[in-house]
């Protein structure tokens, strides 16, 4: 299983902060496209992504046990 | 460097406590940056703010920034506390303290840290205006940013 | 700006009290500089320090620096407290706080202030070493400075 | 009368922190040269000077009531 985390606007639009998905073997880009289509999640394809708390890119292939987080533009500080 | 040099908290930040972490007999300079909630941004009034974080990753990224500082300025010691949750005007959202033997390093490393926080630390600010709310930096109609690497955040700069 | 934004004291400086002077609803950034007594300078051990001041002129010169800051950065507010008398290792000799709407100004104005203090404010530091004492910057055998205008001081830079 | 203030090393060498002198009409440089000769006050001729709490130069002419301060290299901060 893959754990997917949502924050900020994405979390509010989706109405939840995480999902468990059976998407091992998918790339990040494939996951994003699927989420955008399935949940009408605006702009997720343009969002930064972290896998297991490190930034990664759209070609990264997911493995079972990974935690994926979509990271809208940060605004801390 | 223990991990509590870089932490998130849902309680008011005590500046003096962050400073205490970096004080050393070999330091001649301590700089502090306190990012506070500003009431007006371009004539638009903020009522309050909410900070949300991907907590575990955020603390890890703060510690990574501490490592970057150590690489660039080996004689600097840094501590960062970032608050999450609901904040009122003038509340401290972040306190950064840096000590070093000489002052130039303490200023440079401190400014480096706040710039990096705004680039890579997964913390989000939600503004509560008189006419609604918005997540800062993520207004789809006007924000364009590349995927694949961290970007410049907005805020009190 | 009232005169107690710029003051000398013979008591320990409370950092938070200096910060409080500059906090404002319109400020998004506060920087603080704390100059502390460093134990070692070039492998020479300091036991303690004494700061002496020409008090009335020193407070006037601190206020003059505040005016300079206001000229250069009109949206900055600064407060400076400098301690005099005997200090131990790690004691704060000076605390400088600057608030501004945006952080760049708060860093720049703060660093400007400490540099100016070291140039024009009549305060003198006496080092107590293991083998004697000396007034910093006034060792006749190795200090050359022009008359007629303020010079660069030494210290934690 | 002119009030003259001494600080830091000058104060220690002289053993006092002020003098009252009847030197109205003198320049700062004349006062410095006289102090150096009279009290063997090492380096006073190279020291910065303030009159009434403002820095001034050696050609400044003293007036009765002035407060002169010799300002060795400052080291605050």
Short mmCIF file of C-alpha atoms in Angstrom, two decimals:
data_model
loop_
_atom_site.label_atom_id
_atom_site.label_comp_id
_atom_site.label_asym_id
_atom_site.label_seq_id
_atom_site.Cartn_x
_atom_site.Cartn_y
_atom_site.Cartn_z
CA UNK A 1 0.00 0.00 0.00
CA UNK A 2 0.95 3.61 -0.58
CA UNK A 3 0.02 6.30 1.93
CA UNK A 4 -0.82 9.64 0.34
CA UNK A 5 -0.90 12.88 2.40
CA UNK A 6 -2.68 16.12 1.50
CA UNK A 7 -2.08 19.54 2.99
CA UNK A 8 -3.38 23.10 2.87
CA UNK A 9 -5.69 23.82 -0.08
CA UNK A 10 -5.53 20.26 -1.41
CA UNK A 11 -6.62 18.93 1.98
CA UNK A 12 -9.54 21.36 2.11
CA UNK A 13 -10.67 20.61 -1.44
CA UNK A 14 -10.49 16.89 -0.90
CA UNK A 15 -12.06 16.99 2.56
CA UNK A 16 -9.49 14.56 3.93
CA UNK A 17 -5.82 14.60 4.81
CA UNK A 18 -4.75 11.14 3.66
CA UNK A 19 -5.60 8.09 1.56
CA UNK A 20 -4.28 4.54 1.30
CA UNK A 21 -3.87 3.48 -2.34
CA UNK A 22 -2.70 0.33 -4.06
CA UNK A 23 -0.48 2.12 -6.57
CA UNK A 24 2.93 0.50 -6.12
CA UNK A 25 4.77 0.60 -9.45
CA UNK A 26 3.09 3.80 -10.59
CA UNK A 27 5.10 6.94 -11.17
CA UNK A 28 4.31 10.11 -9.26
CA UNK A 29 3.00 11.68 -12.46
CA UNK A 30 0.65 8.75 -13.03
CA UNK A 31 -0.63 9.06 -9.48
CA UNK A 32 -1.18 12.82 -9.89
CA UNK A 33 -3.05 12.41 -13.16
CA UNK A 34 -5.26 9.74 -11.65
CA UNK A 35 -6.03 11.90 -8.56
CA UNK A 36 -6.85 14.89 -10.74
CA UNK A 37 -9.27 12.85 -12.83
CA UNK A 38 -10.80 10.80 -10.02
CA UNK A 39 -11.24 13.59 -7.46
CA UNK A 40 -11.27 16.65 -9.70
CA UNK A 41 -8.34 17.83 -7.56
CA UNK A 42 -7.40 21.13 -9.13
CA UNK A 43 -3.71 21.76 -9.73
CA UNK A 44 -2.36 18.63 -8.11
CA UNK A 45 -0.35 17.89 -11.26
CA UNK A 46 1.61 21.09 -10.69
CA UNK A 47 2.28 20.41 -7.02
CA UNK A 48 5.65 19.48 -5.53
CA UNK A 49 5.88 15.97 -4.21
CA UNK A 50 7.77 14.34 -1.37
CA UNK A 51 8.24 10.60 -1.00
CA UNK A 52 9.20 9.48 2.48
CA UNK A 53 9.81 13.12 3.44
CA UNK A 54 12.23 13.95 0.63
CA UNK A 55 11.36 16.01 -2.43
CA UNK A 56 11.27 13.99 -5.62
CA UNK A 57 10.15 14.39 -9.23
CA UNK A 58 7.31 13.05 -11.36
CA UNK A 59 9.23 10.10 -12.75
CA UNK A 60 9.81 8.56 -9.33
CA UNK A 61 8.32 5.04 -9.14
CA UNK A 62 6.35 4.21 -6.01
CA UNK A 63 7.11 1.19 -3.88
CA UNK A 64 4.83 -0.47 -1.36
CA UNK A 65 5.17 1.21 2.02
CA UNK A 66 6.04 4.62 0.56
CA UNK A 67 4.46 7.75 2.00
CA UNK A 68 3.69 10.31 -0.69
CA UNK A 69 2.96 13.92 0.24
CA UNK A 70 1.77 16.64 -2.11
CA UNK A 71 3.36 19.91 -1.12
CA UNK A 72 1.61 23.08 -2.30
CA UNK A 73 3.79 26.20 -2.36
CA UNK A 74 5.17 26.52 1.16
CA UNK A 75 4.61 29.71 3.12
CA UNK A 76 6.23 29.23 6.51
CA UNK A 77 8.48 31.73 8.24
CA UNK B 1 23.27 18.82 17.56
CA UNK B 2 20.15 17.36 19.16
CA UNK B 3 16.91 17.41 17.25
CA UNK B 4 15.15 19.85 19.59
CA UNK B 5 17.29 22.62 18.12
CA UNK B 6 14.80 22.39 15.23
CA UNK B 7 11.24 22.06 16.32
CA UNK B 8 7.60 22.87 15.71
CA UNK B 9 5.31 23.86 18.51
CA UNK B 10 1.65 24.70 18.94
CA UNK B 11 2.48 26.92 21.93
CA UNK B 12 3.68 30.55 21.98
CA UNK B 13 7.41 30.69 21.26
CA UNK B 14 9.62 31.98 24.06
CA UNK B 15 12.40 33.89 22.28
CA UNK B 16 14.75 33.67 25.23
CA UNK B 17 14.46 29.87 25.25
CA UNK B 18 15.56 29.66 21.61
CA UNK B 19 18.46 32.02 22.30
CA UNK B 20 19.56 29.90 25.27
CA UNK B 21 20.03 26.90 22.99
CA UNK B 22 22.75 28.62 20.97
CA UNK B 23 24.60 30.55 23.69
CA UNK B 24 28.17 29.38 24.17
CA UNK B 25 31.31 30.68 25.89
CA UNK B 26 33.05 30.85 22.52
CA UNK B 27 30.29 32.92 20.92
CA UNK B 28 30.58 36.69 20.78
CA UNK B 29 27.45 37.26 18.74
CA UNK B 30 23.90 35.96 18.76
CA UNK B 31 21.40 37.05 16.13
CA UNK B 32 17.70 36.40 16.37
CA UNK B 33 15.00 36.65 13.76
CA UNK B 34 11.39 36.75 14.88
CA UNK B 35 8.81 36.47 12.15
CA UNK B 36 5.61 38.01 13.47
CA UNK B 37 2.08 38.14 12.14
CA UNK B 38 1.69 41.46 10.35
CA UNK B 39 -1.69 43.15 10.35
CA UNK B 40 -1.57 44.69 6.88
CA UNK B 41 -0.23 43.37 3.58
CA UNK B 42 -0.70 45.80 0.72
CA UNK B 43 -3.58 47.53 2.55
CA UNK B 44 -5.36 44.23 3.08
CA UNK B 45 -6.06 43.54 6.73
CA UNK B 46 -5.20 40.20 8.29
CA UNK B 47 -7.39 39.16 11.24
CA UNK B 48 -5.45 36.03 12.19
CA UNK B 49 -3.39 33.28 10.63
CA UNK B 50 -3.28 29.53 10.70
CA UNK B 51 -0.07 27.61 10.14
CA UNK B 52 -0.31 23.98 9.10
CA UNK B 53 2.71 21.71 8.71
CA UNK B 54 3.73 18.31 7.51
CA UNK B 55 5.25 18.03 10.94
CA UNK B 56 7.74 15.19 10.68
CA UNK B 57 9.09 16.38 7.32
CA UNK B 58 9.15 20.00 8.44
CA UNK B 59 11.31 19.23 11.48
CA UNK B 60 13.57 17.13 9.28
CA UNK B 61 13.88 19.97 6.75
CA UNK B 62 14.65 22.45 9.54
CA UNK B 63 17.43 20.13 10.70
CA UNK B 64 18.65 19.83 7.09
CA UNK B 65 18.90 23.62 6.99
CA UNK B 66 20.92 23.44 10.20
CA UNK B 67 23.27 21.02 8.43
CA UNK B 68 23.57 23.39 5.48
CA UNK B 69 24.49 26.19 7.87
CA UNK B 70 27.13 24.01 9.49
CA UNK B 71 28.58 23.22 6.06
CA UNK B 72 28.80 26.89 5.09
CA UNK B 73 29.66 28.39 8.51
CA UNK B 74 31.27 25.65 10.65
CA UNK B 75 31.53 27.93 13.68
CA UNK B 76 27.83 28.84 13.73
CA UNK B 77 25.23 27.15 15.91
CA UNK B 78 21.57 27.55 14.94
CA UNK B 79 18.21 26.83 16.54
CA UNK B 80 14.82 27.24 14.90
CA UNK B 81 11.35 27.02 16.42
CA UNK B 82 8.31 27.38 14.18
CA UNK B 83 4.82 27.68 15.54
CA UNK B 84 1.78 25.96 14.07
CA UNK B 85 -1.93 26.44 14.70
CA UNK B 86 -3.89 29.69 15.05
CA UNK B 87 -1.92 32.91 15.53
CA UNK B 88 -3.01 36.46 16.28
CA UNK B 89 -1.48 39.71 15.04
CA UNK B 90 2.05 40.24 16.44
CA UNK B 91 2.41 36.62 17.54
CA UNK B 92 5.75 35.07 16.65
CA UNK B 93 5.44 32.48 13.88
CA UNK B 94 9.13 31.62 13.82
CA UNK B 95 12.18 32.35 15.93
CA UNK B 96 15.65 31.72 14.54
CA UNK B 97 18.73 32.11 16.74
CA UNK B 98 22.32 31.83 15.54
CA UNK B 99 25.47 32.18 17.60
CA UNK B 100 29.00 32.53 16.28
CA UNK B 101 32.34 33.88 17.42
CA UNK B 102 32.10 36.79 14.98
CA UNK B 103 29.04 38.79 14.11
CA UNK B 104 29.12 38.69 10.30
CA UNK B 105 28.48 34.95 10.35
CA UNK B 106 25.61 35.31 12.81
CA UNK B 107 23.81 37.76 10.52
CA UNK B 108 24.50 35.88 7.30
CA UNK B 109 23.57 32.46 8.62
CA UNK B 110 20.38 33.81 10.19
CA UNK B 111 19.18 35.40 6.96
CA UNK B 112 20.14 32.27 5.03
CA UNK B 113 17.94 30.21 7.35
CA UNK B 114 14.77 32.29 6.95
CA UNK B 115 15.24 32.30 3.18
CA UNK B 116 15.62 28.52 3.14
CA UNK B 117 12.60 28.02 5.40
CA UNK B 118 10.52 29.90 2.86
CA UNK B 119 11.81 27.63 0.12
CA UNK B 120 11.86 24.08 1.41
CA UNK B 121 10.04 23.59 4.71
CA UNK B 122 6.52 22.13 4.33
CA UNK B 123 4.61 24.68 6.36
CA UNK B 124 1.57 26.51 5.03
CA UNK B 125 0.00 29.76 6.09
CA UNK B 126 -3.72 30.43 5.80
CA UNK B 127 -4.71 34.08 5.95
CA UNK B 128 -8.02 35.04 7.54
CA UNK B 129 -9.09 38.29 5.88
CA UNK B 130 -12.21 40.34 6.60
CA UNK B 131 -13.73 38.90 3.39
CA UNK B 132 -12.56 35.31 3.47
CA UNK B 133 -9.55 33.05 3.75
CA UNK B 134 -6.74 31.94 1.49
CA UNK B 135 -3.73 29.66 1.59
CA UNK B 136 -0.79 31.93 0.89
CA UNK B 137 1.13 31.23 -2.31
CA UNK B 138 -1.37 28.76 -3.67
CA UNK B 139 -3.91 30.91 -5.44
CA UNK B 140 -4.17 28.90 -8.62
CA UNK B 141 -5.26 31.80 -10.77
CA UNK B 142 -2.05 33.69 -10.24
CA UNK B 143 0.65 31.33 -9.04
CA UNK B 144 2.91 29.64 -11.54
CA UNK B 145 5.72 27.51 -10.27
CA UNK B 146 7.79 24.77 -11.78
CA UNK B 147 7.47 21.23 -10.55
CA UNK B 148 10.57 19.28 -9.69
CA UNK B 149 12.23 21.61 -7.23
CA UNK B 150 11.41 23.91 -4.35
CA UNK B 151 10.31 27.43 -5.10
CA UNK B 152 10.35 30.77 -3.41
CA UNK B 153 7.61 31.22 -0.86
CA UNK B 154 5.99 34.50 0.05
CA UNK B 155 5.54 36.10 3.46
CA UNK B 156 7.24 38.91 5.33
CA UNK B 157 9.84 39.68 2.71
CA UNK C 1 10.99 58.06 19.46
CA UNK C 2 11.54 58.46 23.19
CA UNK C 3 15.05 58.46 24.53
CA UNK C 4 14.75 55.17 26.41
CA UNK C 5 14.88 53.35 23.09
CA UNK C 6 18.59 54.10 23.35
CA UNK C 7 20.03 53.54 26.77
CA UNK C 8 22.95 52.43 28.88
CA UNK C 9 22.47 50.26 31.93
CA UNK C 10 24.65 48.78 34.65
CA UNK C 11 22.19 45.89 35.08
CA UNK C 12 21.90 42.66 33.05
CA UNK C 13 20.06 43.33 29.79
CA UNK C 14 16.73 41.57 29.34
CA UNK C 15 16.57 40.75 25.64
CA UNK C 16 12.79 40.39 25.66
CA UNK C 17 12.39 43.90 27.08
CA UNK C 18 14.39 45.40 24.20
CA UNK C 19 12.36 43.41 21.68
CA UNK C 20 9.10 44.63 23.25
CA UNK C 21 10.07 48.23 22.51
CA UNK C 22 10.09 47.66 18.76
CA UNK C 23 7.14 45.26 18.35
CA UNK C 24 4.29 46.73 16.30
CA UNK C 25 1.20 45.41 14.53
CA UNK C 26 2.61 46.59 11.21
CA UNK C 27 5.91 44.75 11.72
CA UNK C 28 6.39 41.31 10.21
CA UNK C 29 10.03 40.96 11.21
CA UNK C 30 12.11 41.64 14.28
CA UNK C 31 15.86 41.07 14.30
CA UNK C 32 17.94 41.06 17.42
CA UNK C 33 21.68 41.24 17.86
CA UNK C 34 23.18 40.25 21.18
CA UNK C 35 26.86 40.98 21.62
CA UNK C 36 28.14 38.62 24.29
CA UNK C 37 31.44 38.37 26.14
CA UNK C 38 33.52 35.77 24.33
CA UNK C 39 35.95 33.67 26.32
CA UNK C 40 38.69 33.30 23.72
CA UNK C 41 40.10 35.77 21.20
CA UNK C 42 42.90 34.27 19.11
CA UNK C 43 43.62 31.65 21.80
CA UNK C 44 43.88 34.33 24.49
CA UNK C 45 41.51 33.75 27.35
CA UNK C 46 39.30 36.53 28.67
CA UNK C 47 38.35 36.24 32.35
CA UNK C 48 35.94 39.16 32.43
CA UNK C 49 35.37 42.56 30.85
CA UNK C 50 34.71 46.05 32.02
CA UNK C 51 32.77 48.52 29.88
CA UNK C 52 33.18 52.20 30.60
CA UNK C 53 31.19 54.91 28.83
CA UNK C 54 30.95 58.64 28.46
CA UNK C 55 27.35 58.06 29.40
CA UNK C 56 25.53 61.19 28.27
CA UNK C 57 27.36 61.34 24.94
CA UNK C 58 27.01 57.59 24.41
CA UNK C 59 23.22 57.69 24.81
CA UNK C 60 23.11 60.71 22.49
CA UNK C 61 25.20 58.89 19.89
CA UNK C 62 22.97 55.79 20.14
CA UNK C 63 19.98 58.03 19.48
CA UNK C 64 21.86 59.62 16.55
CA UNK C 65 22.32 56.14 15.10
CA UNK C 66 18.58 55.63 15.53
CA UNK C 67 18.04 58.80 13.49
CA UNK C 68 20.40 57.56 10.80
CA UNK C 69 18.43 54.31 10.63
CA UNK C 70 15.19 56.24 10.27
CA UNK C 71 16.71 58.27 7.42
CA UNK C 72 17.84 55.18 5.54
CA UNK C 73 14.95 52.83 6.42
CA UNK C 74 11.89 54.94 7.30
CA UNK C 75 9.79 51.88 8.15
CA UNK C 76 12.28 50.48 10.66
CA UNK C 77 12.07 51.01 14.43
CA UNK C 78 15.21 50.38 16.49
CA UNK C 79 16.07 50.06 20.16
CA UNK C 80 19.54 49.67 21.63
CA UNK C 81 20.61 48.87 25.18
CA UNK C 82 24.30 48.78 26.05
CA UNK C 83 25.58 47.53 29.35
CA UNK C 84 28.39 49.13 31.31
CA UNK C 85 30.39 47.92 34.31
CA UNK C 86 31.87 44.47 34.96
CA UNK C 87 30.71 41.59 32.75
CA UNK C 88 31.37 37.87 32.88
CA UNK C 89 31.78 35.43 29.99
CA UNK C 90 28.53 35.05 27.98
CA UNK C 91 26.95 38.17 29.51
CA UNK C 92 25.24 40.41 26.97
CA UNK C 93 27.13 43.66 26.41
CA UNK C 94 24.67 45.05 23.89
CA UNK C 95 21.23 44.15 22.59
CA UNK C 96 19.96 45.71 19.38
CA UNK C 97 16.37 45.12 18.22
CA UNK C 98 14.92 46.29 14.91
CA UNK C 99 11.40 45.78 13.63
CA UNK C 100 10.16 46.40 10.11
CA UNK C 101 7.36 45.27 7.83
CA UNK C 102 9.78 43.25 5.67
CA UNK C 103 12.71 41.22 6.85
CA UNK C 104 15.49 42.53 4.59
CA UNK C 105 15.30 45.91 6.28
CA UNK C 106 15.37 44.38 9.75
CA UNK C 107 18.60 42.53 9.00
CA UNK C 108 20.30 45.41 7.21
CA UNK C 109 19.39 48.06 9.76
CA UNK C 110 20.46 45.83 12.63
CA UNK C 111 23.90 45.17 11.15
CA UNK C 112 24.26 48.85 10.30
CA UNK C 113 23.65 49.71 13.96
CA UNK C 114 26.28 47.41 15.44
CA UNK C 115 28.81 48.66 12.90
CA UNK C 116 28.04 52.27 13.79
CA UNK C 117 28.21 51.55 17.52
CA UNK C 118 31.73 50.28 17.00
CA UNK C 119 32.63 53.46 15.15
CA UNK C 120 31.11 56.38 17.00
CA UNK C 121 29.73 55.54 20.43
CA UNK C 122 32.08 56.48 23.30
CA UNK C 123 32.15 53.16 25.13
CA UNK C 124 35.37 51.38 26.03
CA UNK C 125 36.06 47.77 26.79
CA UNK C 126 38.77 46.65 29.18
CA UNK C 127 39.84 43.04 28.87
CA UNK C 128 40.94 41.16 31.97
CA UNK C 129 43.33 38.46 30.76
CA UNK C 130 45.11 35.85 32.85
CA UNK C 131 48.28 37.95 32.58
CA UNK C 132 46.94 41.49 32.89
CA UNK C 133 44.46 43.96 31.53
CA UNK C 134 44.17 46.14 28.45
CA UNK C 135 41.83 48.68 26.97
CA UNK C 136 40.78 47.21 23.64
CA UNK C 137 41.81 49.14 20.55
CA UNK C 138 44.13 51.50 22.40
CA UNK C 139 47.37 49.58 22.53
CA UNK C 140 49.65 52.38 21.44
CA UNK C 141 52.31 50.10 20.08
CA UNK C 142 50.08 48.65 17.41
CA UNK C 143 47.11 50.92 16.84
CA UNK C 144 47.24 53.60 14.20
CA UNK C 145 44.18 55.65 13.55
CA UNK C 146 43.58 59.00 11.94
CA UNK C 147 42.48 61.94 14.01
CA UNK C 148 39.57 63.99 12.86
CA UNK C 149 36.94 61.34 12.35
CA UNK C 150 35.63 58.17 13.90
CA UNK C 151 37.40 54.94 13.14
CA UNK C 152 36.60 51.28 13.03
CA UNK C 153 36.59 49.66 16.45
CA UNK C 154 37.45 46.06 17.17
CA UNK C 155 35.46 43.40 18.99
CA UNK C 156 33.31 40.49 17.89
CA UNK C 157 33.65 41.07 14.19
CA UNK D 1 36.46 77.52 32.64
CA UNK D 2 36.80 74.45 30.45
CA UNK D 3 35.88 71.02 31.76
CA UNK D 4 38.07 68.23 30.43
CA UNK D 5 37.04 64.57 30.65
CA UNK D 6 39.31 61.54 30.43
CA UNK D 7 38.27 57.96 29.77
CA UNK D 8 39.70 54.46 29.54
CA UNK D 9 43.50 54.34 29.30
CA UNK D 10 43.90 58.10 29.54
CA UNK D 11 41.89 58.15 32.76
CA UNK D 12 44.01 55.39 34.25
CA UNK D 13 47.31 56.99 33.26
CA UNK D 14 46.26 60.33 34.62
CA UNK D 15 44.69 58.93 37.77
CA UNK D 16 41.67 61.19 37.42
CA UNK D 17 38.63 61.43 35.17
CA UNK D 18 38.33 65.21 34.82
CA UNK D 19 40.04 68.58 35.17
CA UNK D 20 38.89 72.17 35.16
CA UNK D 21 41.20 74.33 33.06
CA UNK D 22 41.29 78.01 32.18
CA UNK D 23 41.99 77.43 28.49
CA UNK D 24 39.23 79.32 26.70
CA UNK D 25 40.57 80.56 23.36
CA UNK D 26 42.94 77.65 22.94
CA UNK D 27 42.53 75.20 20.10
CA UNK D 28 42.03 71.52 20.82
CA UNK D 29 45.51 70.82 19.44
CA UNK D 30 47.05 73.38 21.78
CA UNK D 31 45.26 71.79 24.72
CA UNK D 32 46.42 68.32 23.69
CA UNK D 33 50.04 69.40 23.31
CA UNK D 34 49.96 71.09 26.68
CA UNK D 35 48.45 68.02 28.38
CA UNK D 36 50.99 65.75 26.77
CA UNK D 37 53.87 67.91 27.98
CA UNK D 38 52.45 68.72 31.42
CA UNK D 39 51.21 65.26 32.39
CA UNK D 40 53.33 63.08 30.10
CA UNK D 41 50.00 61.77 28.80
CA UNK D 42 51.03 59.32 26.13
CA UNK D 43 49.20 59.51 22.83
CA UNK D 44 46.65 62.17 23.76
CA UNK D 45 47.63 64.14 20.64
CA UNK D 46 46.35 61.27 18.49
CA UNK D 47 43.10 60.88 20.37
CA UNK D 48 39.67 61.83 19.02
CA UNK D 49 38.02 64.75 20.74
CA UNK D 50 34.46 65.70 21.50
CA UNK D 51 33.35 69.17 22.55
CA UNK D 52 29.96 69.28 24.22
CA UNK D 53 29.36 65.68 23.17
CA UNK D 54 30.01 66.13 19.46
CA UNK D 55 33.16 65.02 17.67
CA UNK D 56 35.33 67.88 16.51
CA UNK D 57 38.83 68.43 15.12
CA UNK D 58 42.06 69.85 16.41
CA UNK D 59 41.49 73.37 15.11
CA UNK D 60 38.34 73.87 17.16
CA UNK D 61 38.67 76.87 19.49
CA UNK D 62 37.47 76.38 23.04
CA UNK D 63 34.95 78.68 24.68
CA UNK D 64 34.31 79.12 28.38
CA UNK D 65 31.77 76.57 29.57
CA UNK D 66 32.78 73.94 27.01
CA UNK D 67 33.15 70.32 28.03
CA UNK D 68 36.02 68.62 26.23
CA UNK D 69 36.31 64.85 26.17
CA UNK D 70 39.20 62.83 24.81
CA UNK D 71 37.89 59.72 23.17
CA UNK D 72 40.36 56.85 22.79
CA UNK D 73 39.43 54.28 20.13
CA UNK D 74 35.96 53.13 21.08
CA UNK D 75 35.31 49.44 21.64
CA UNK D 76 31.67 49.13 22.56
CA UNK D 77 29.28 46.59 21.13
#
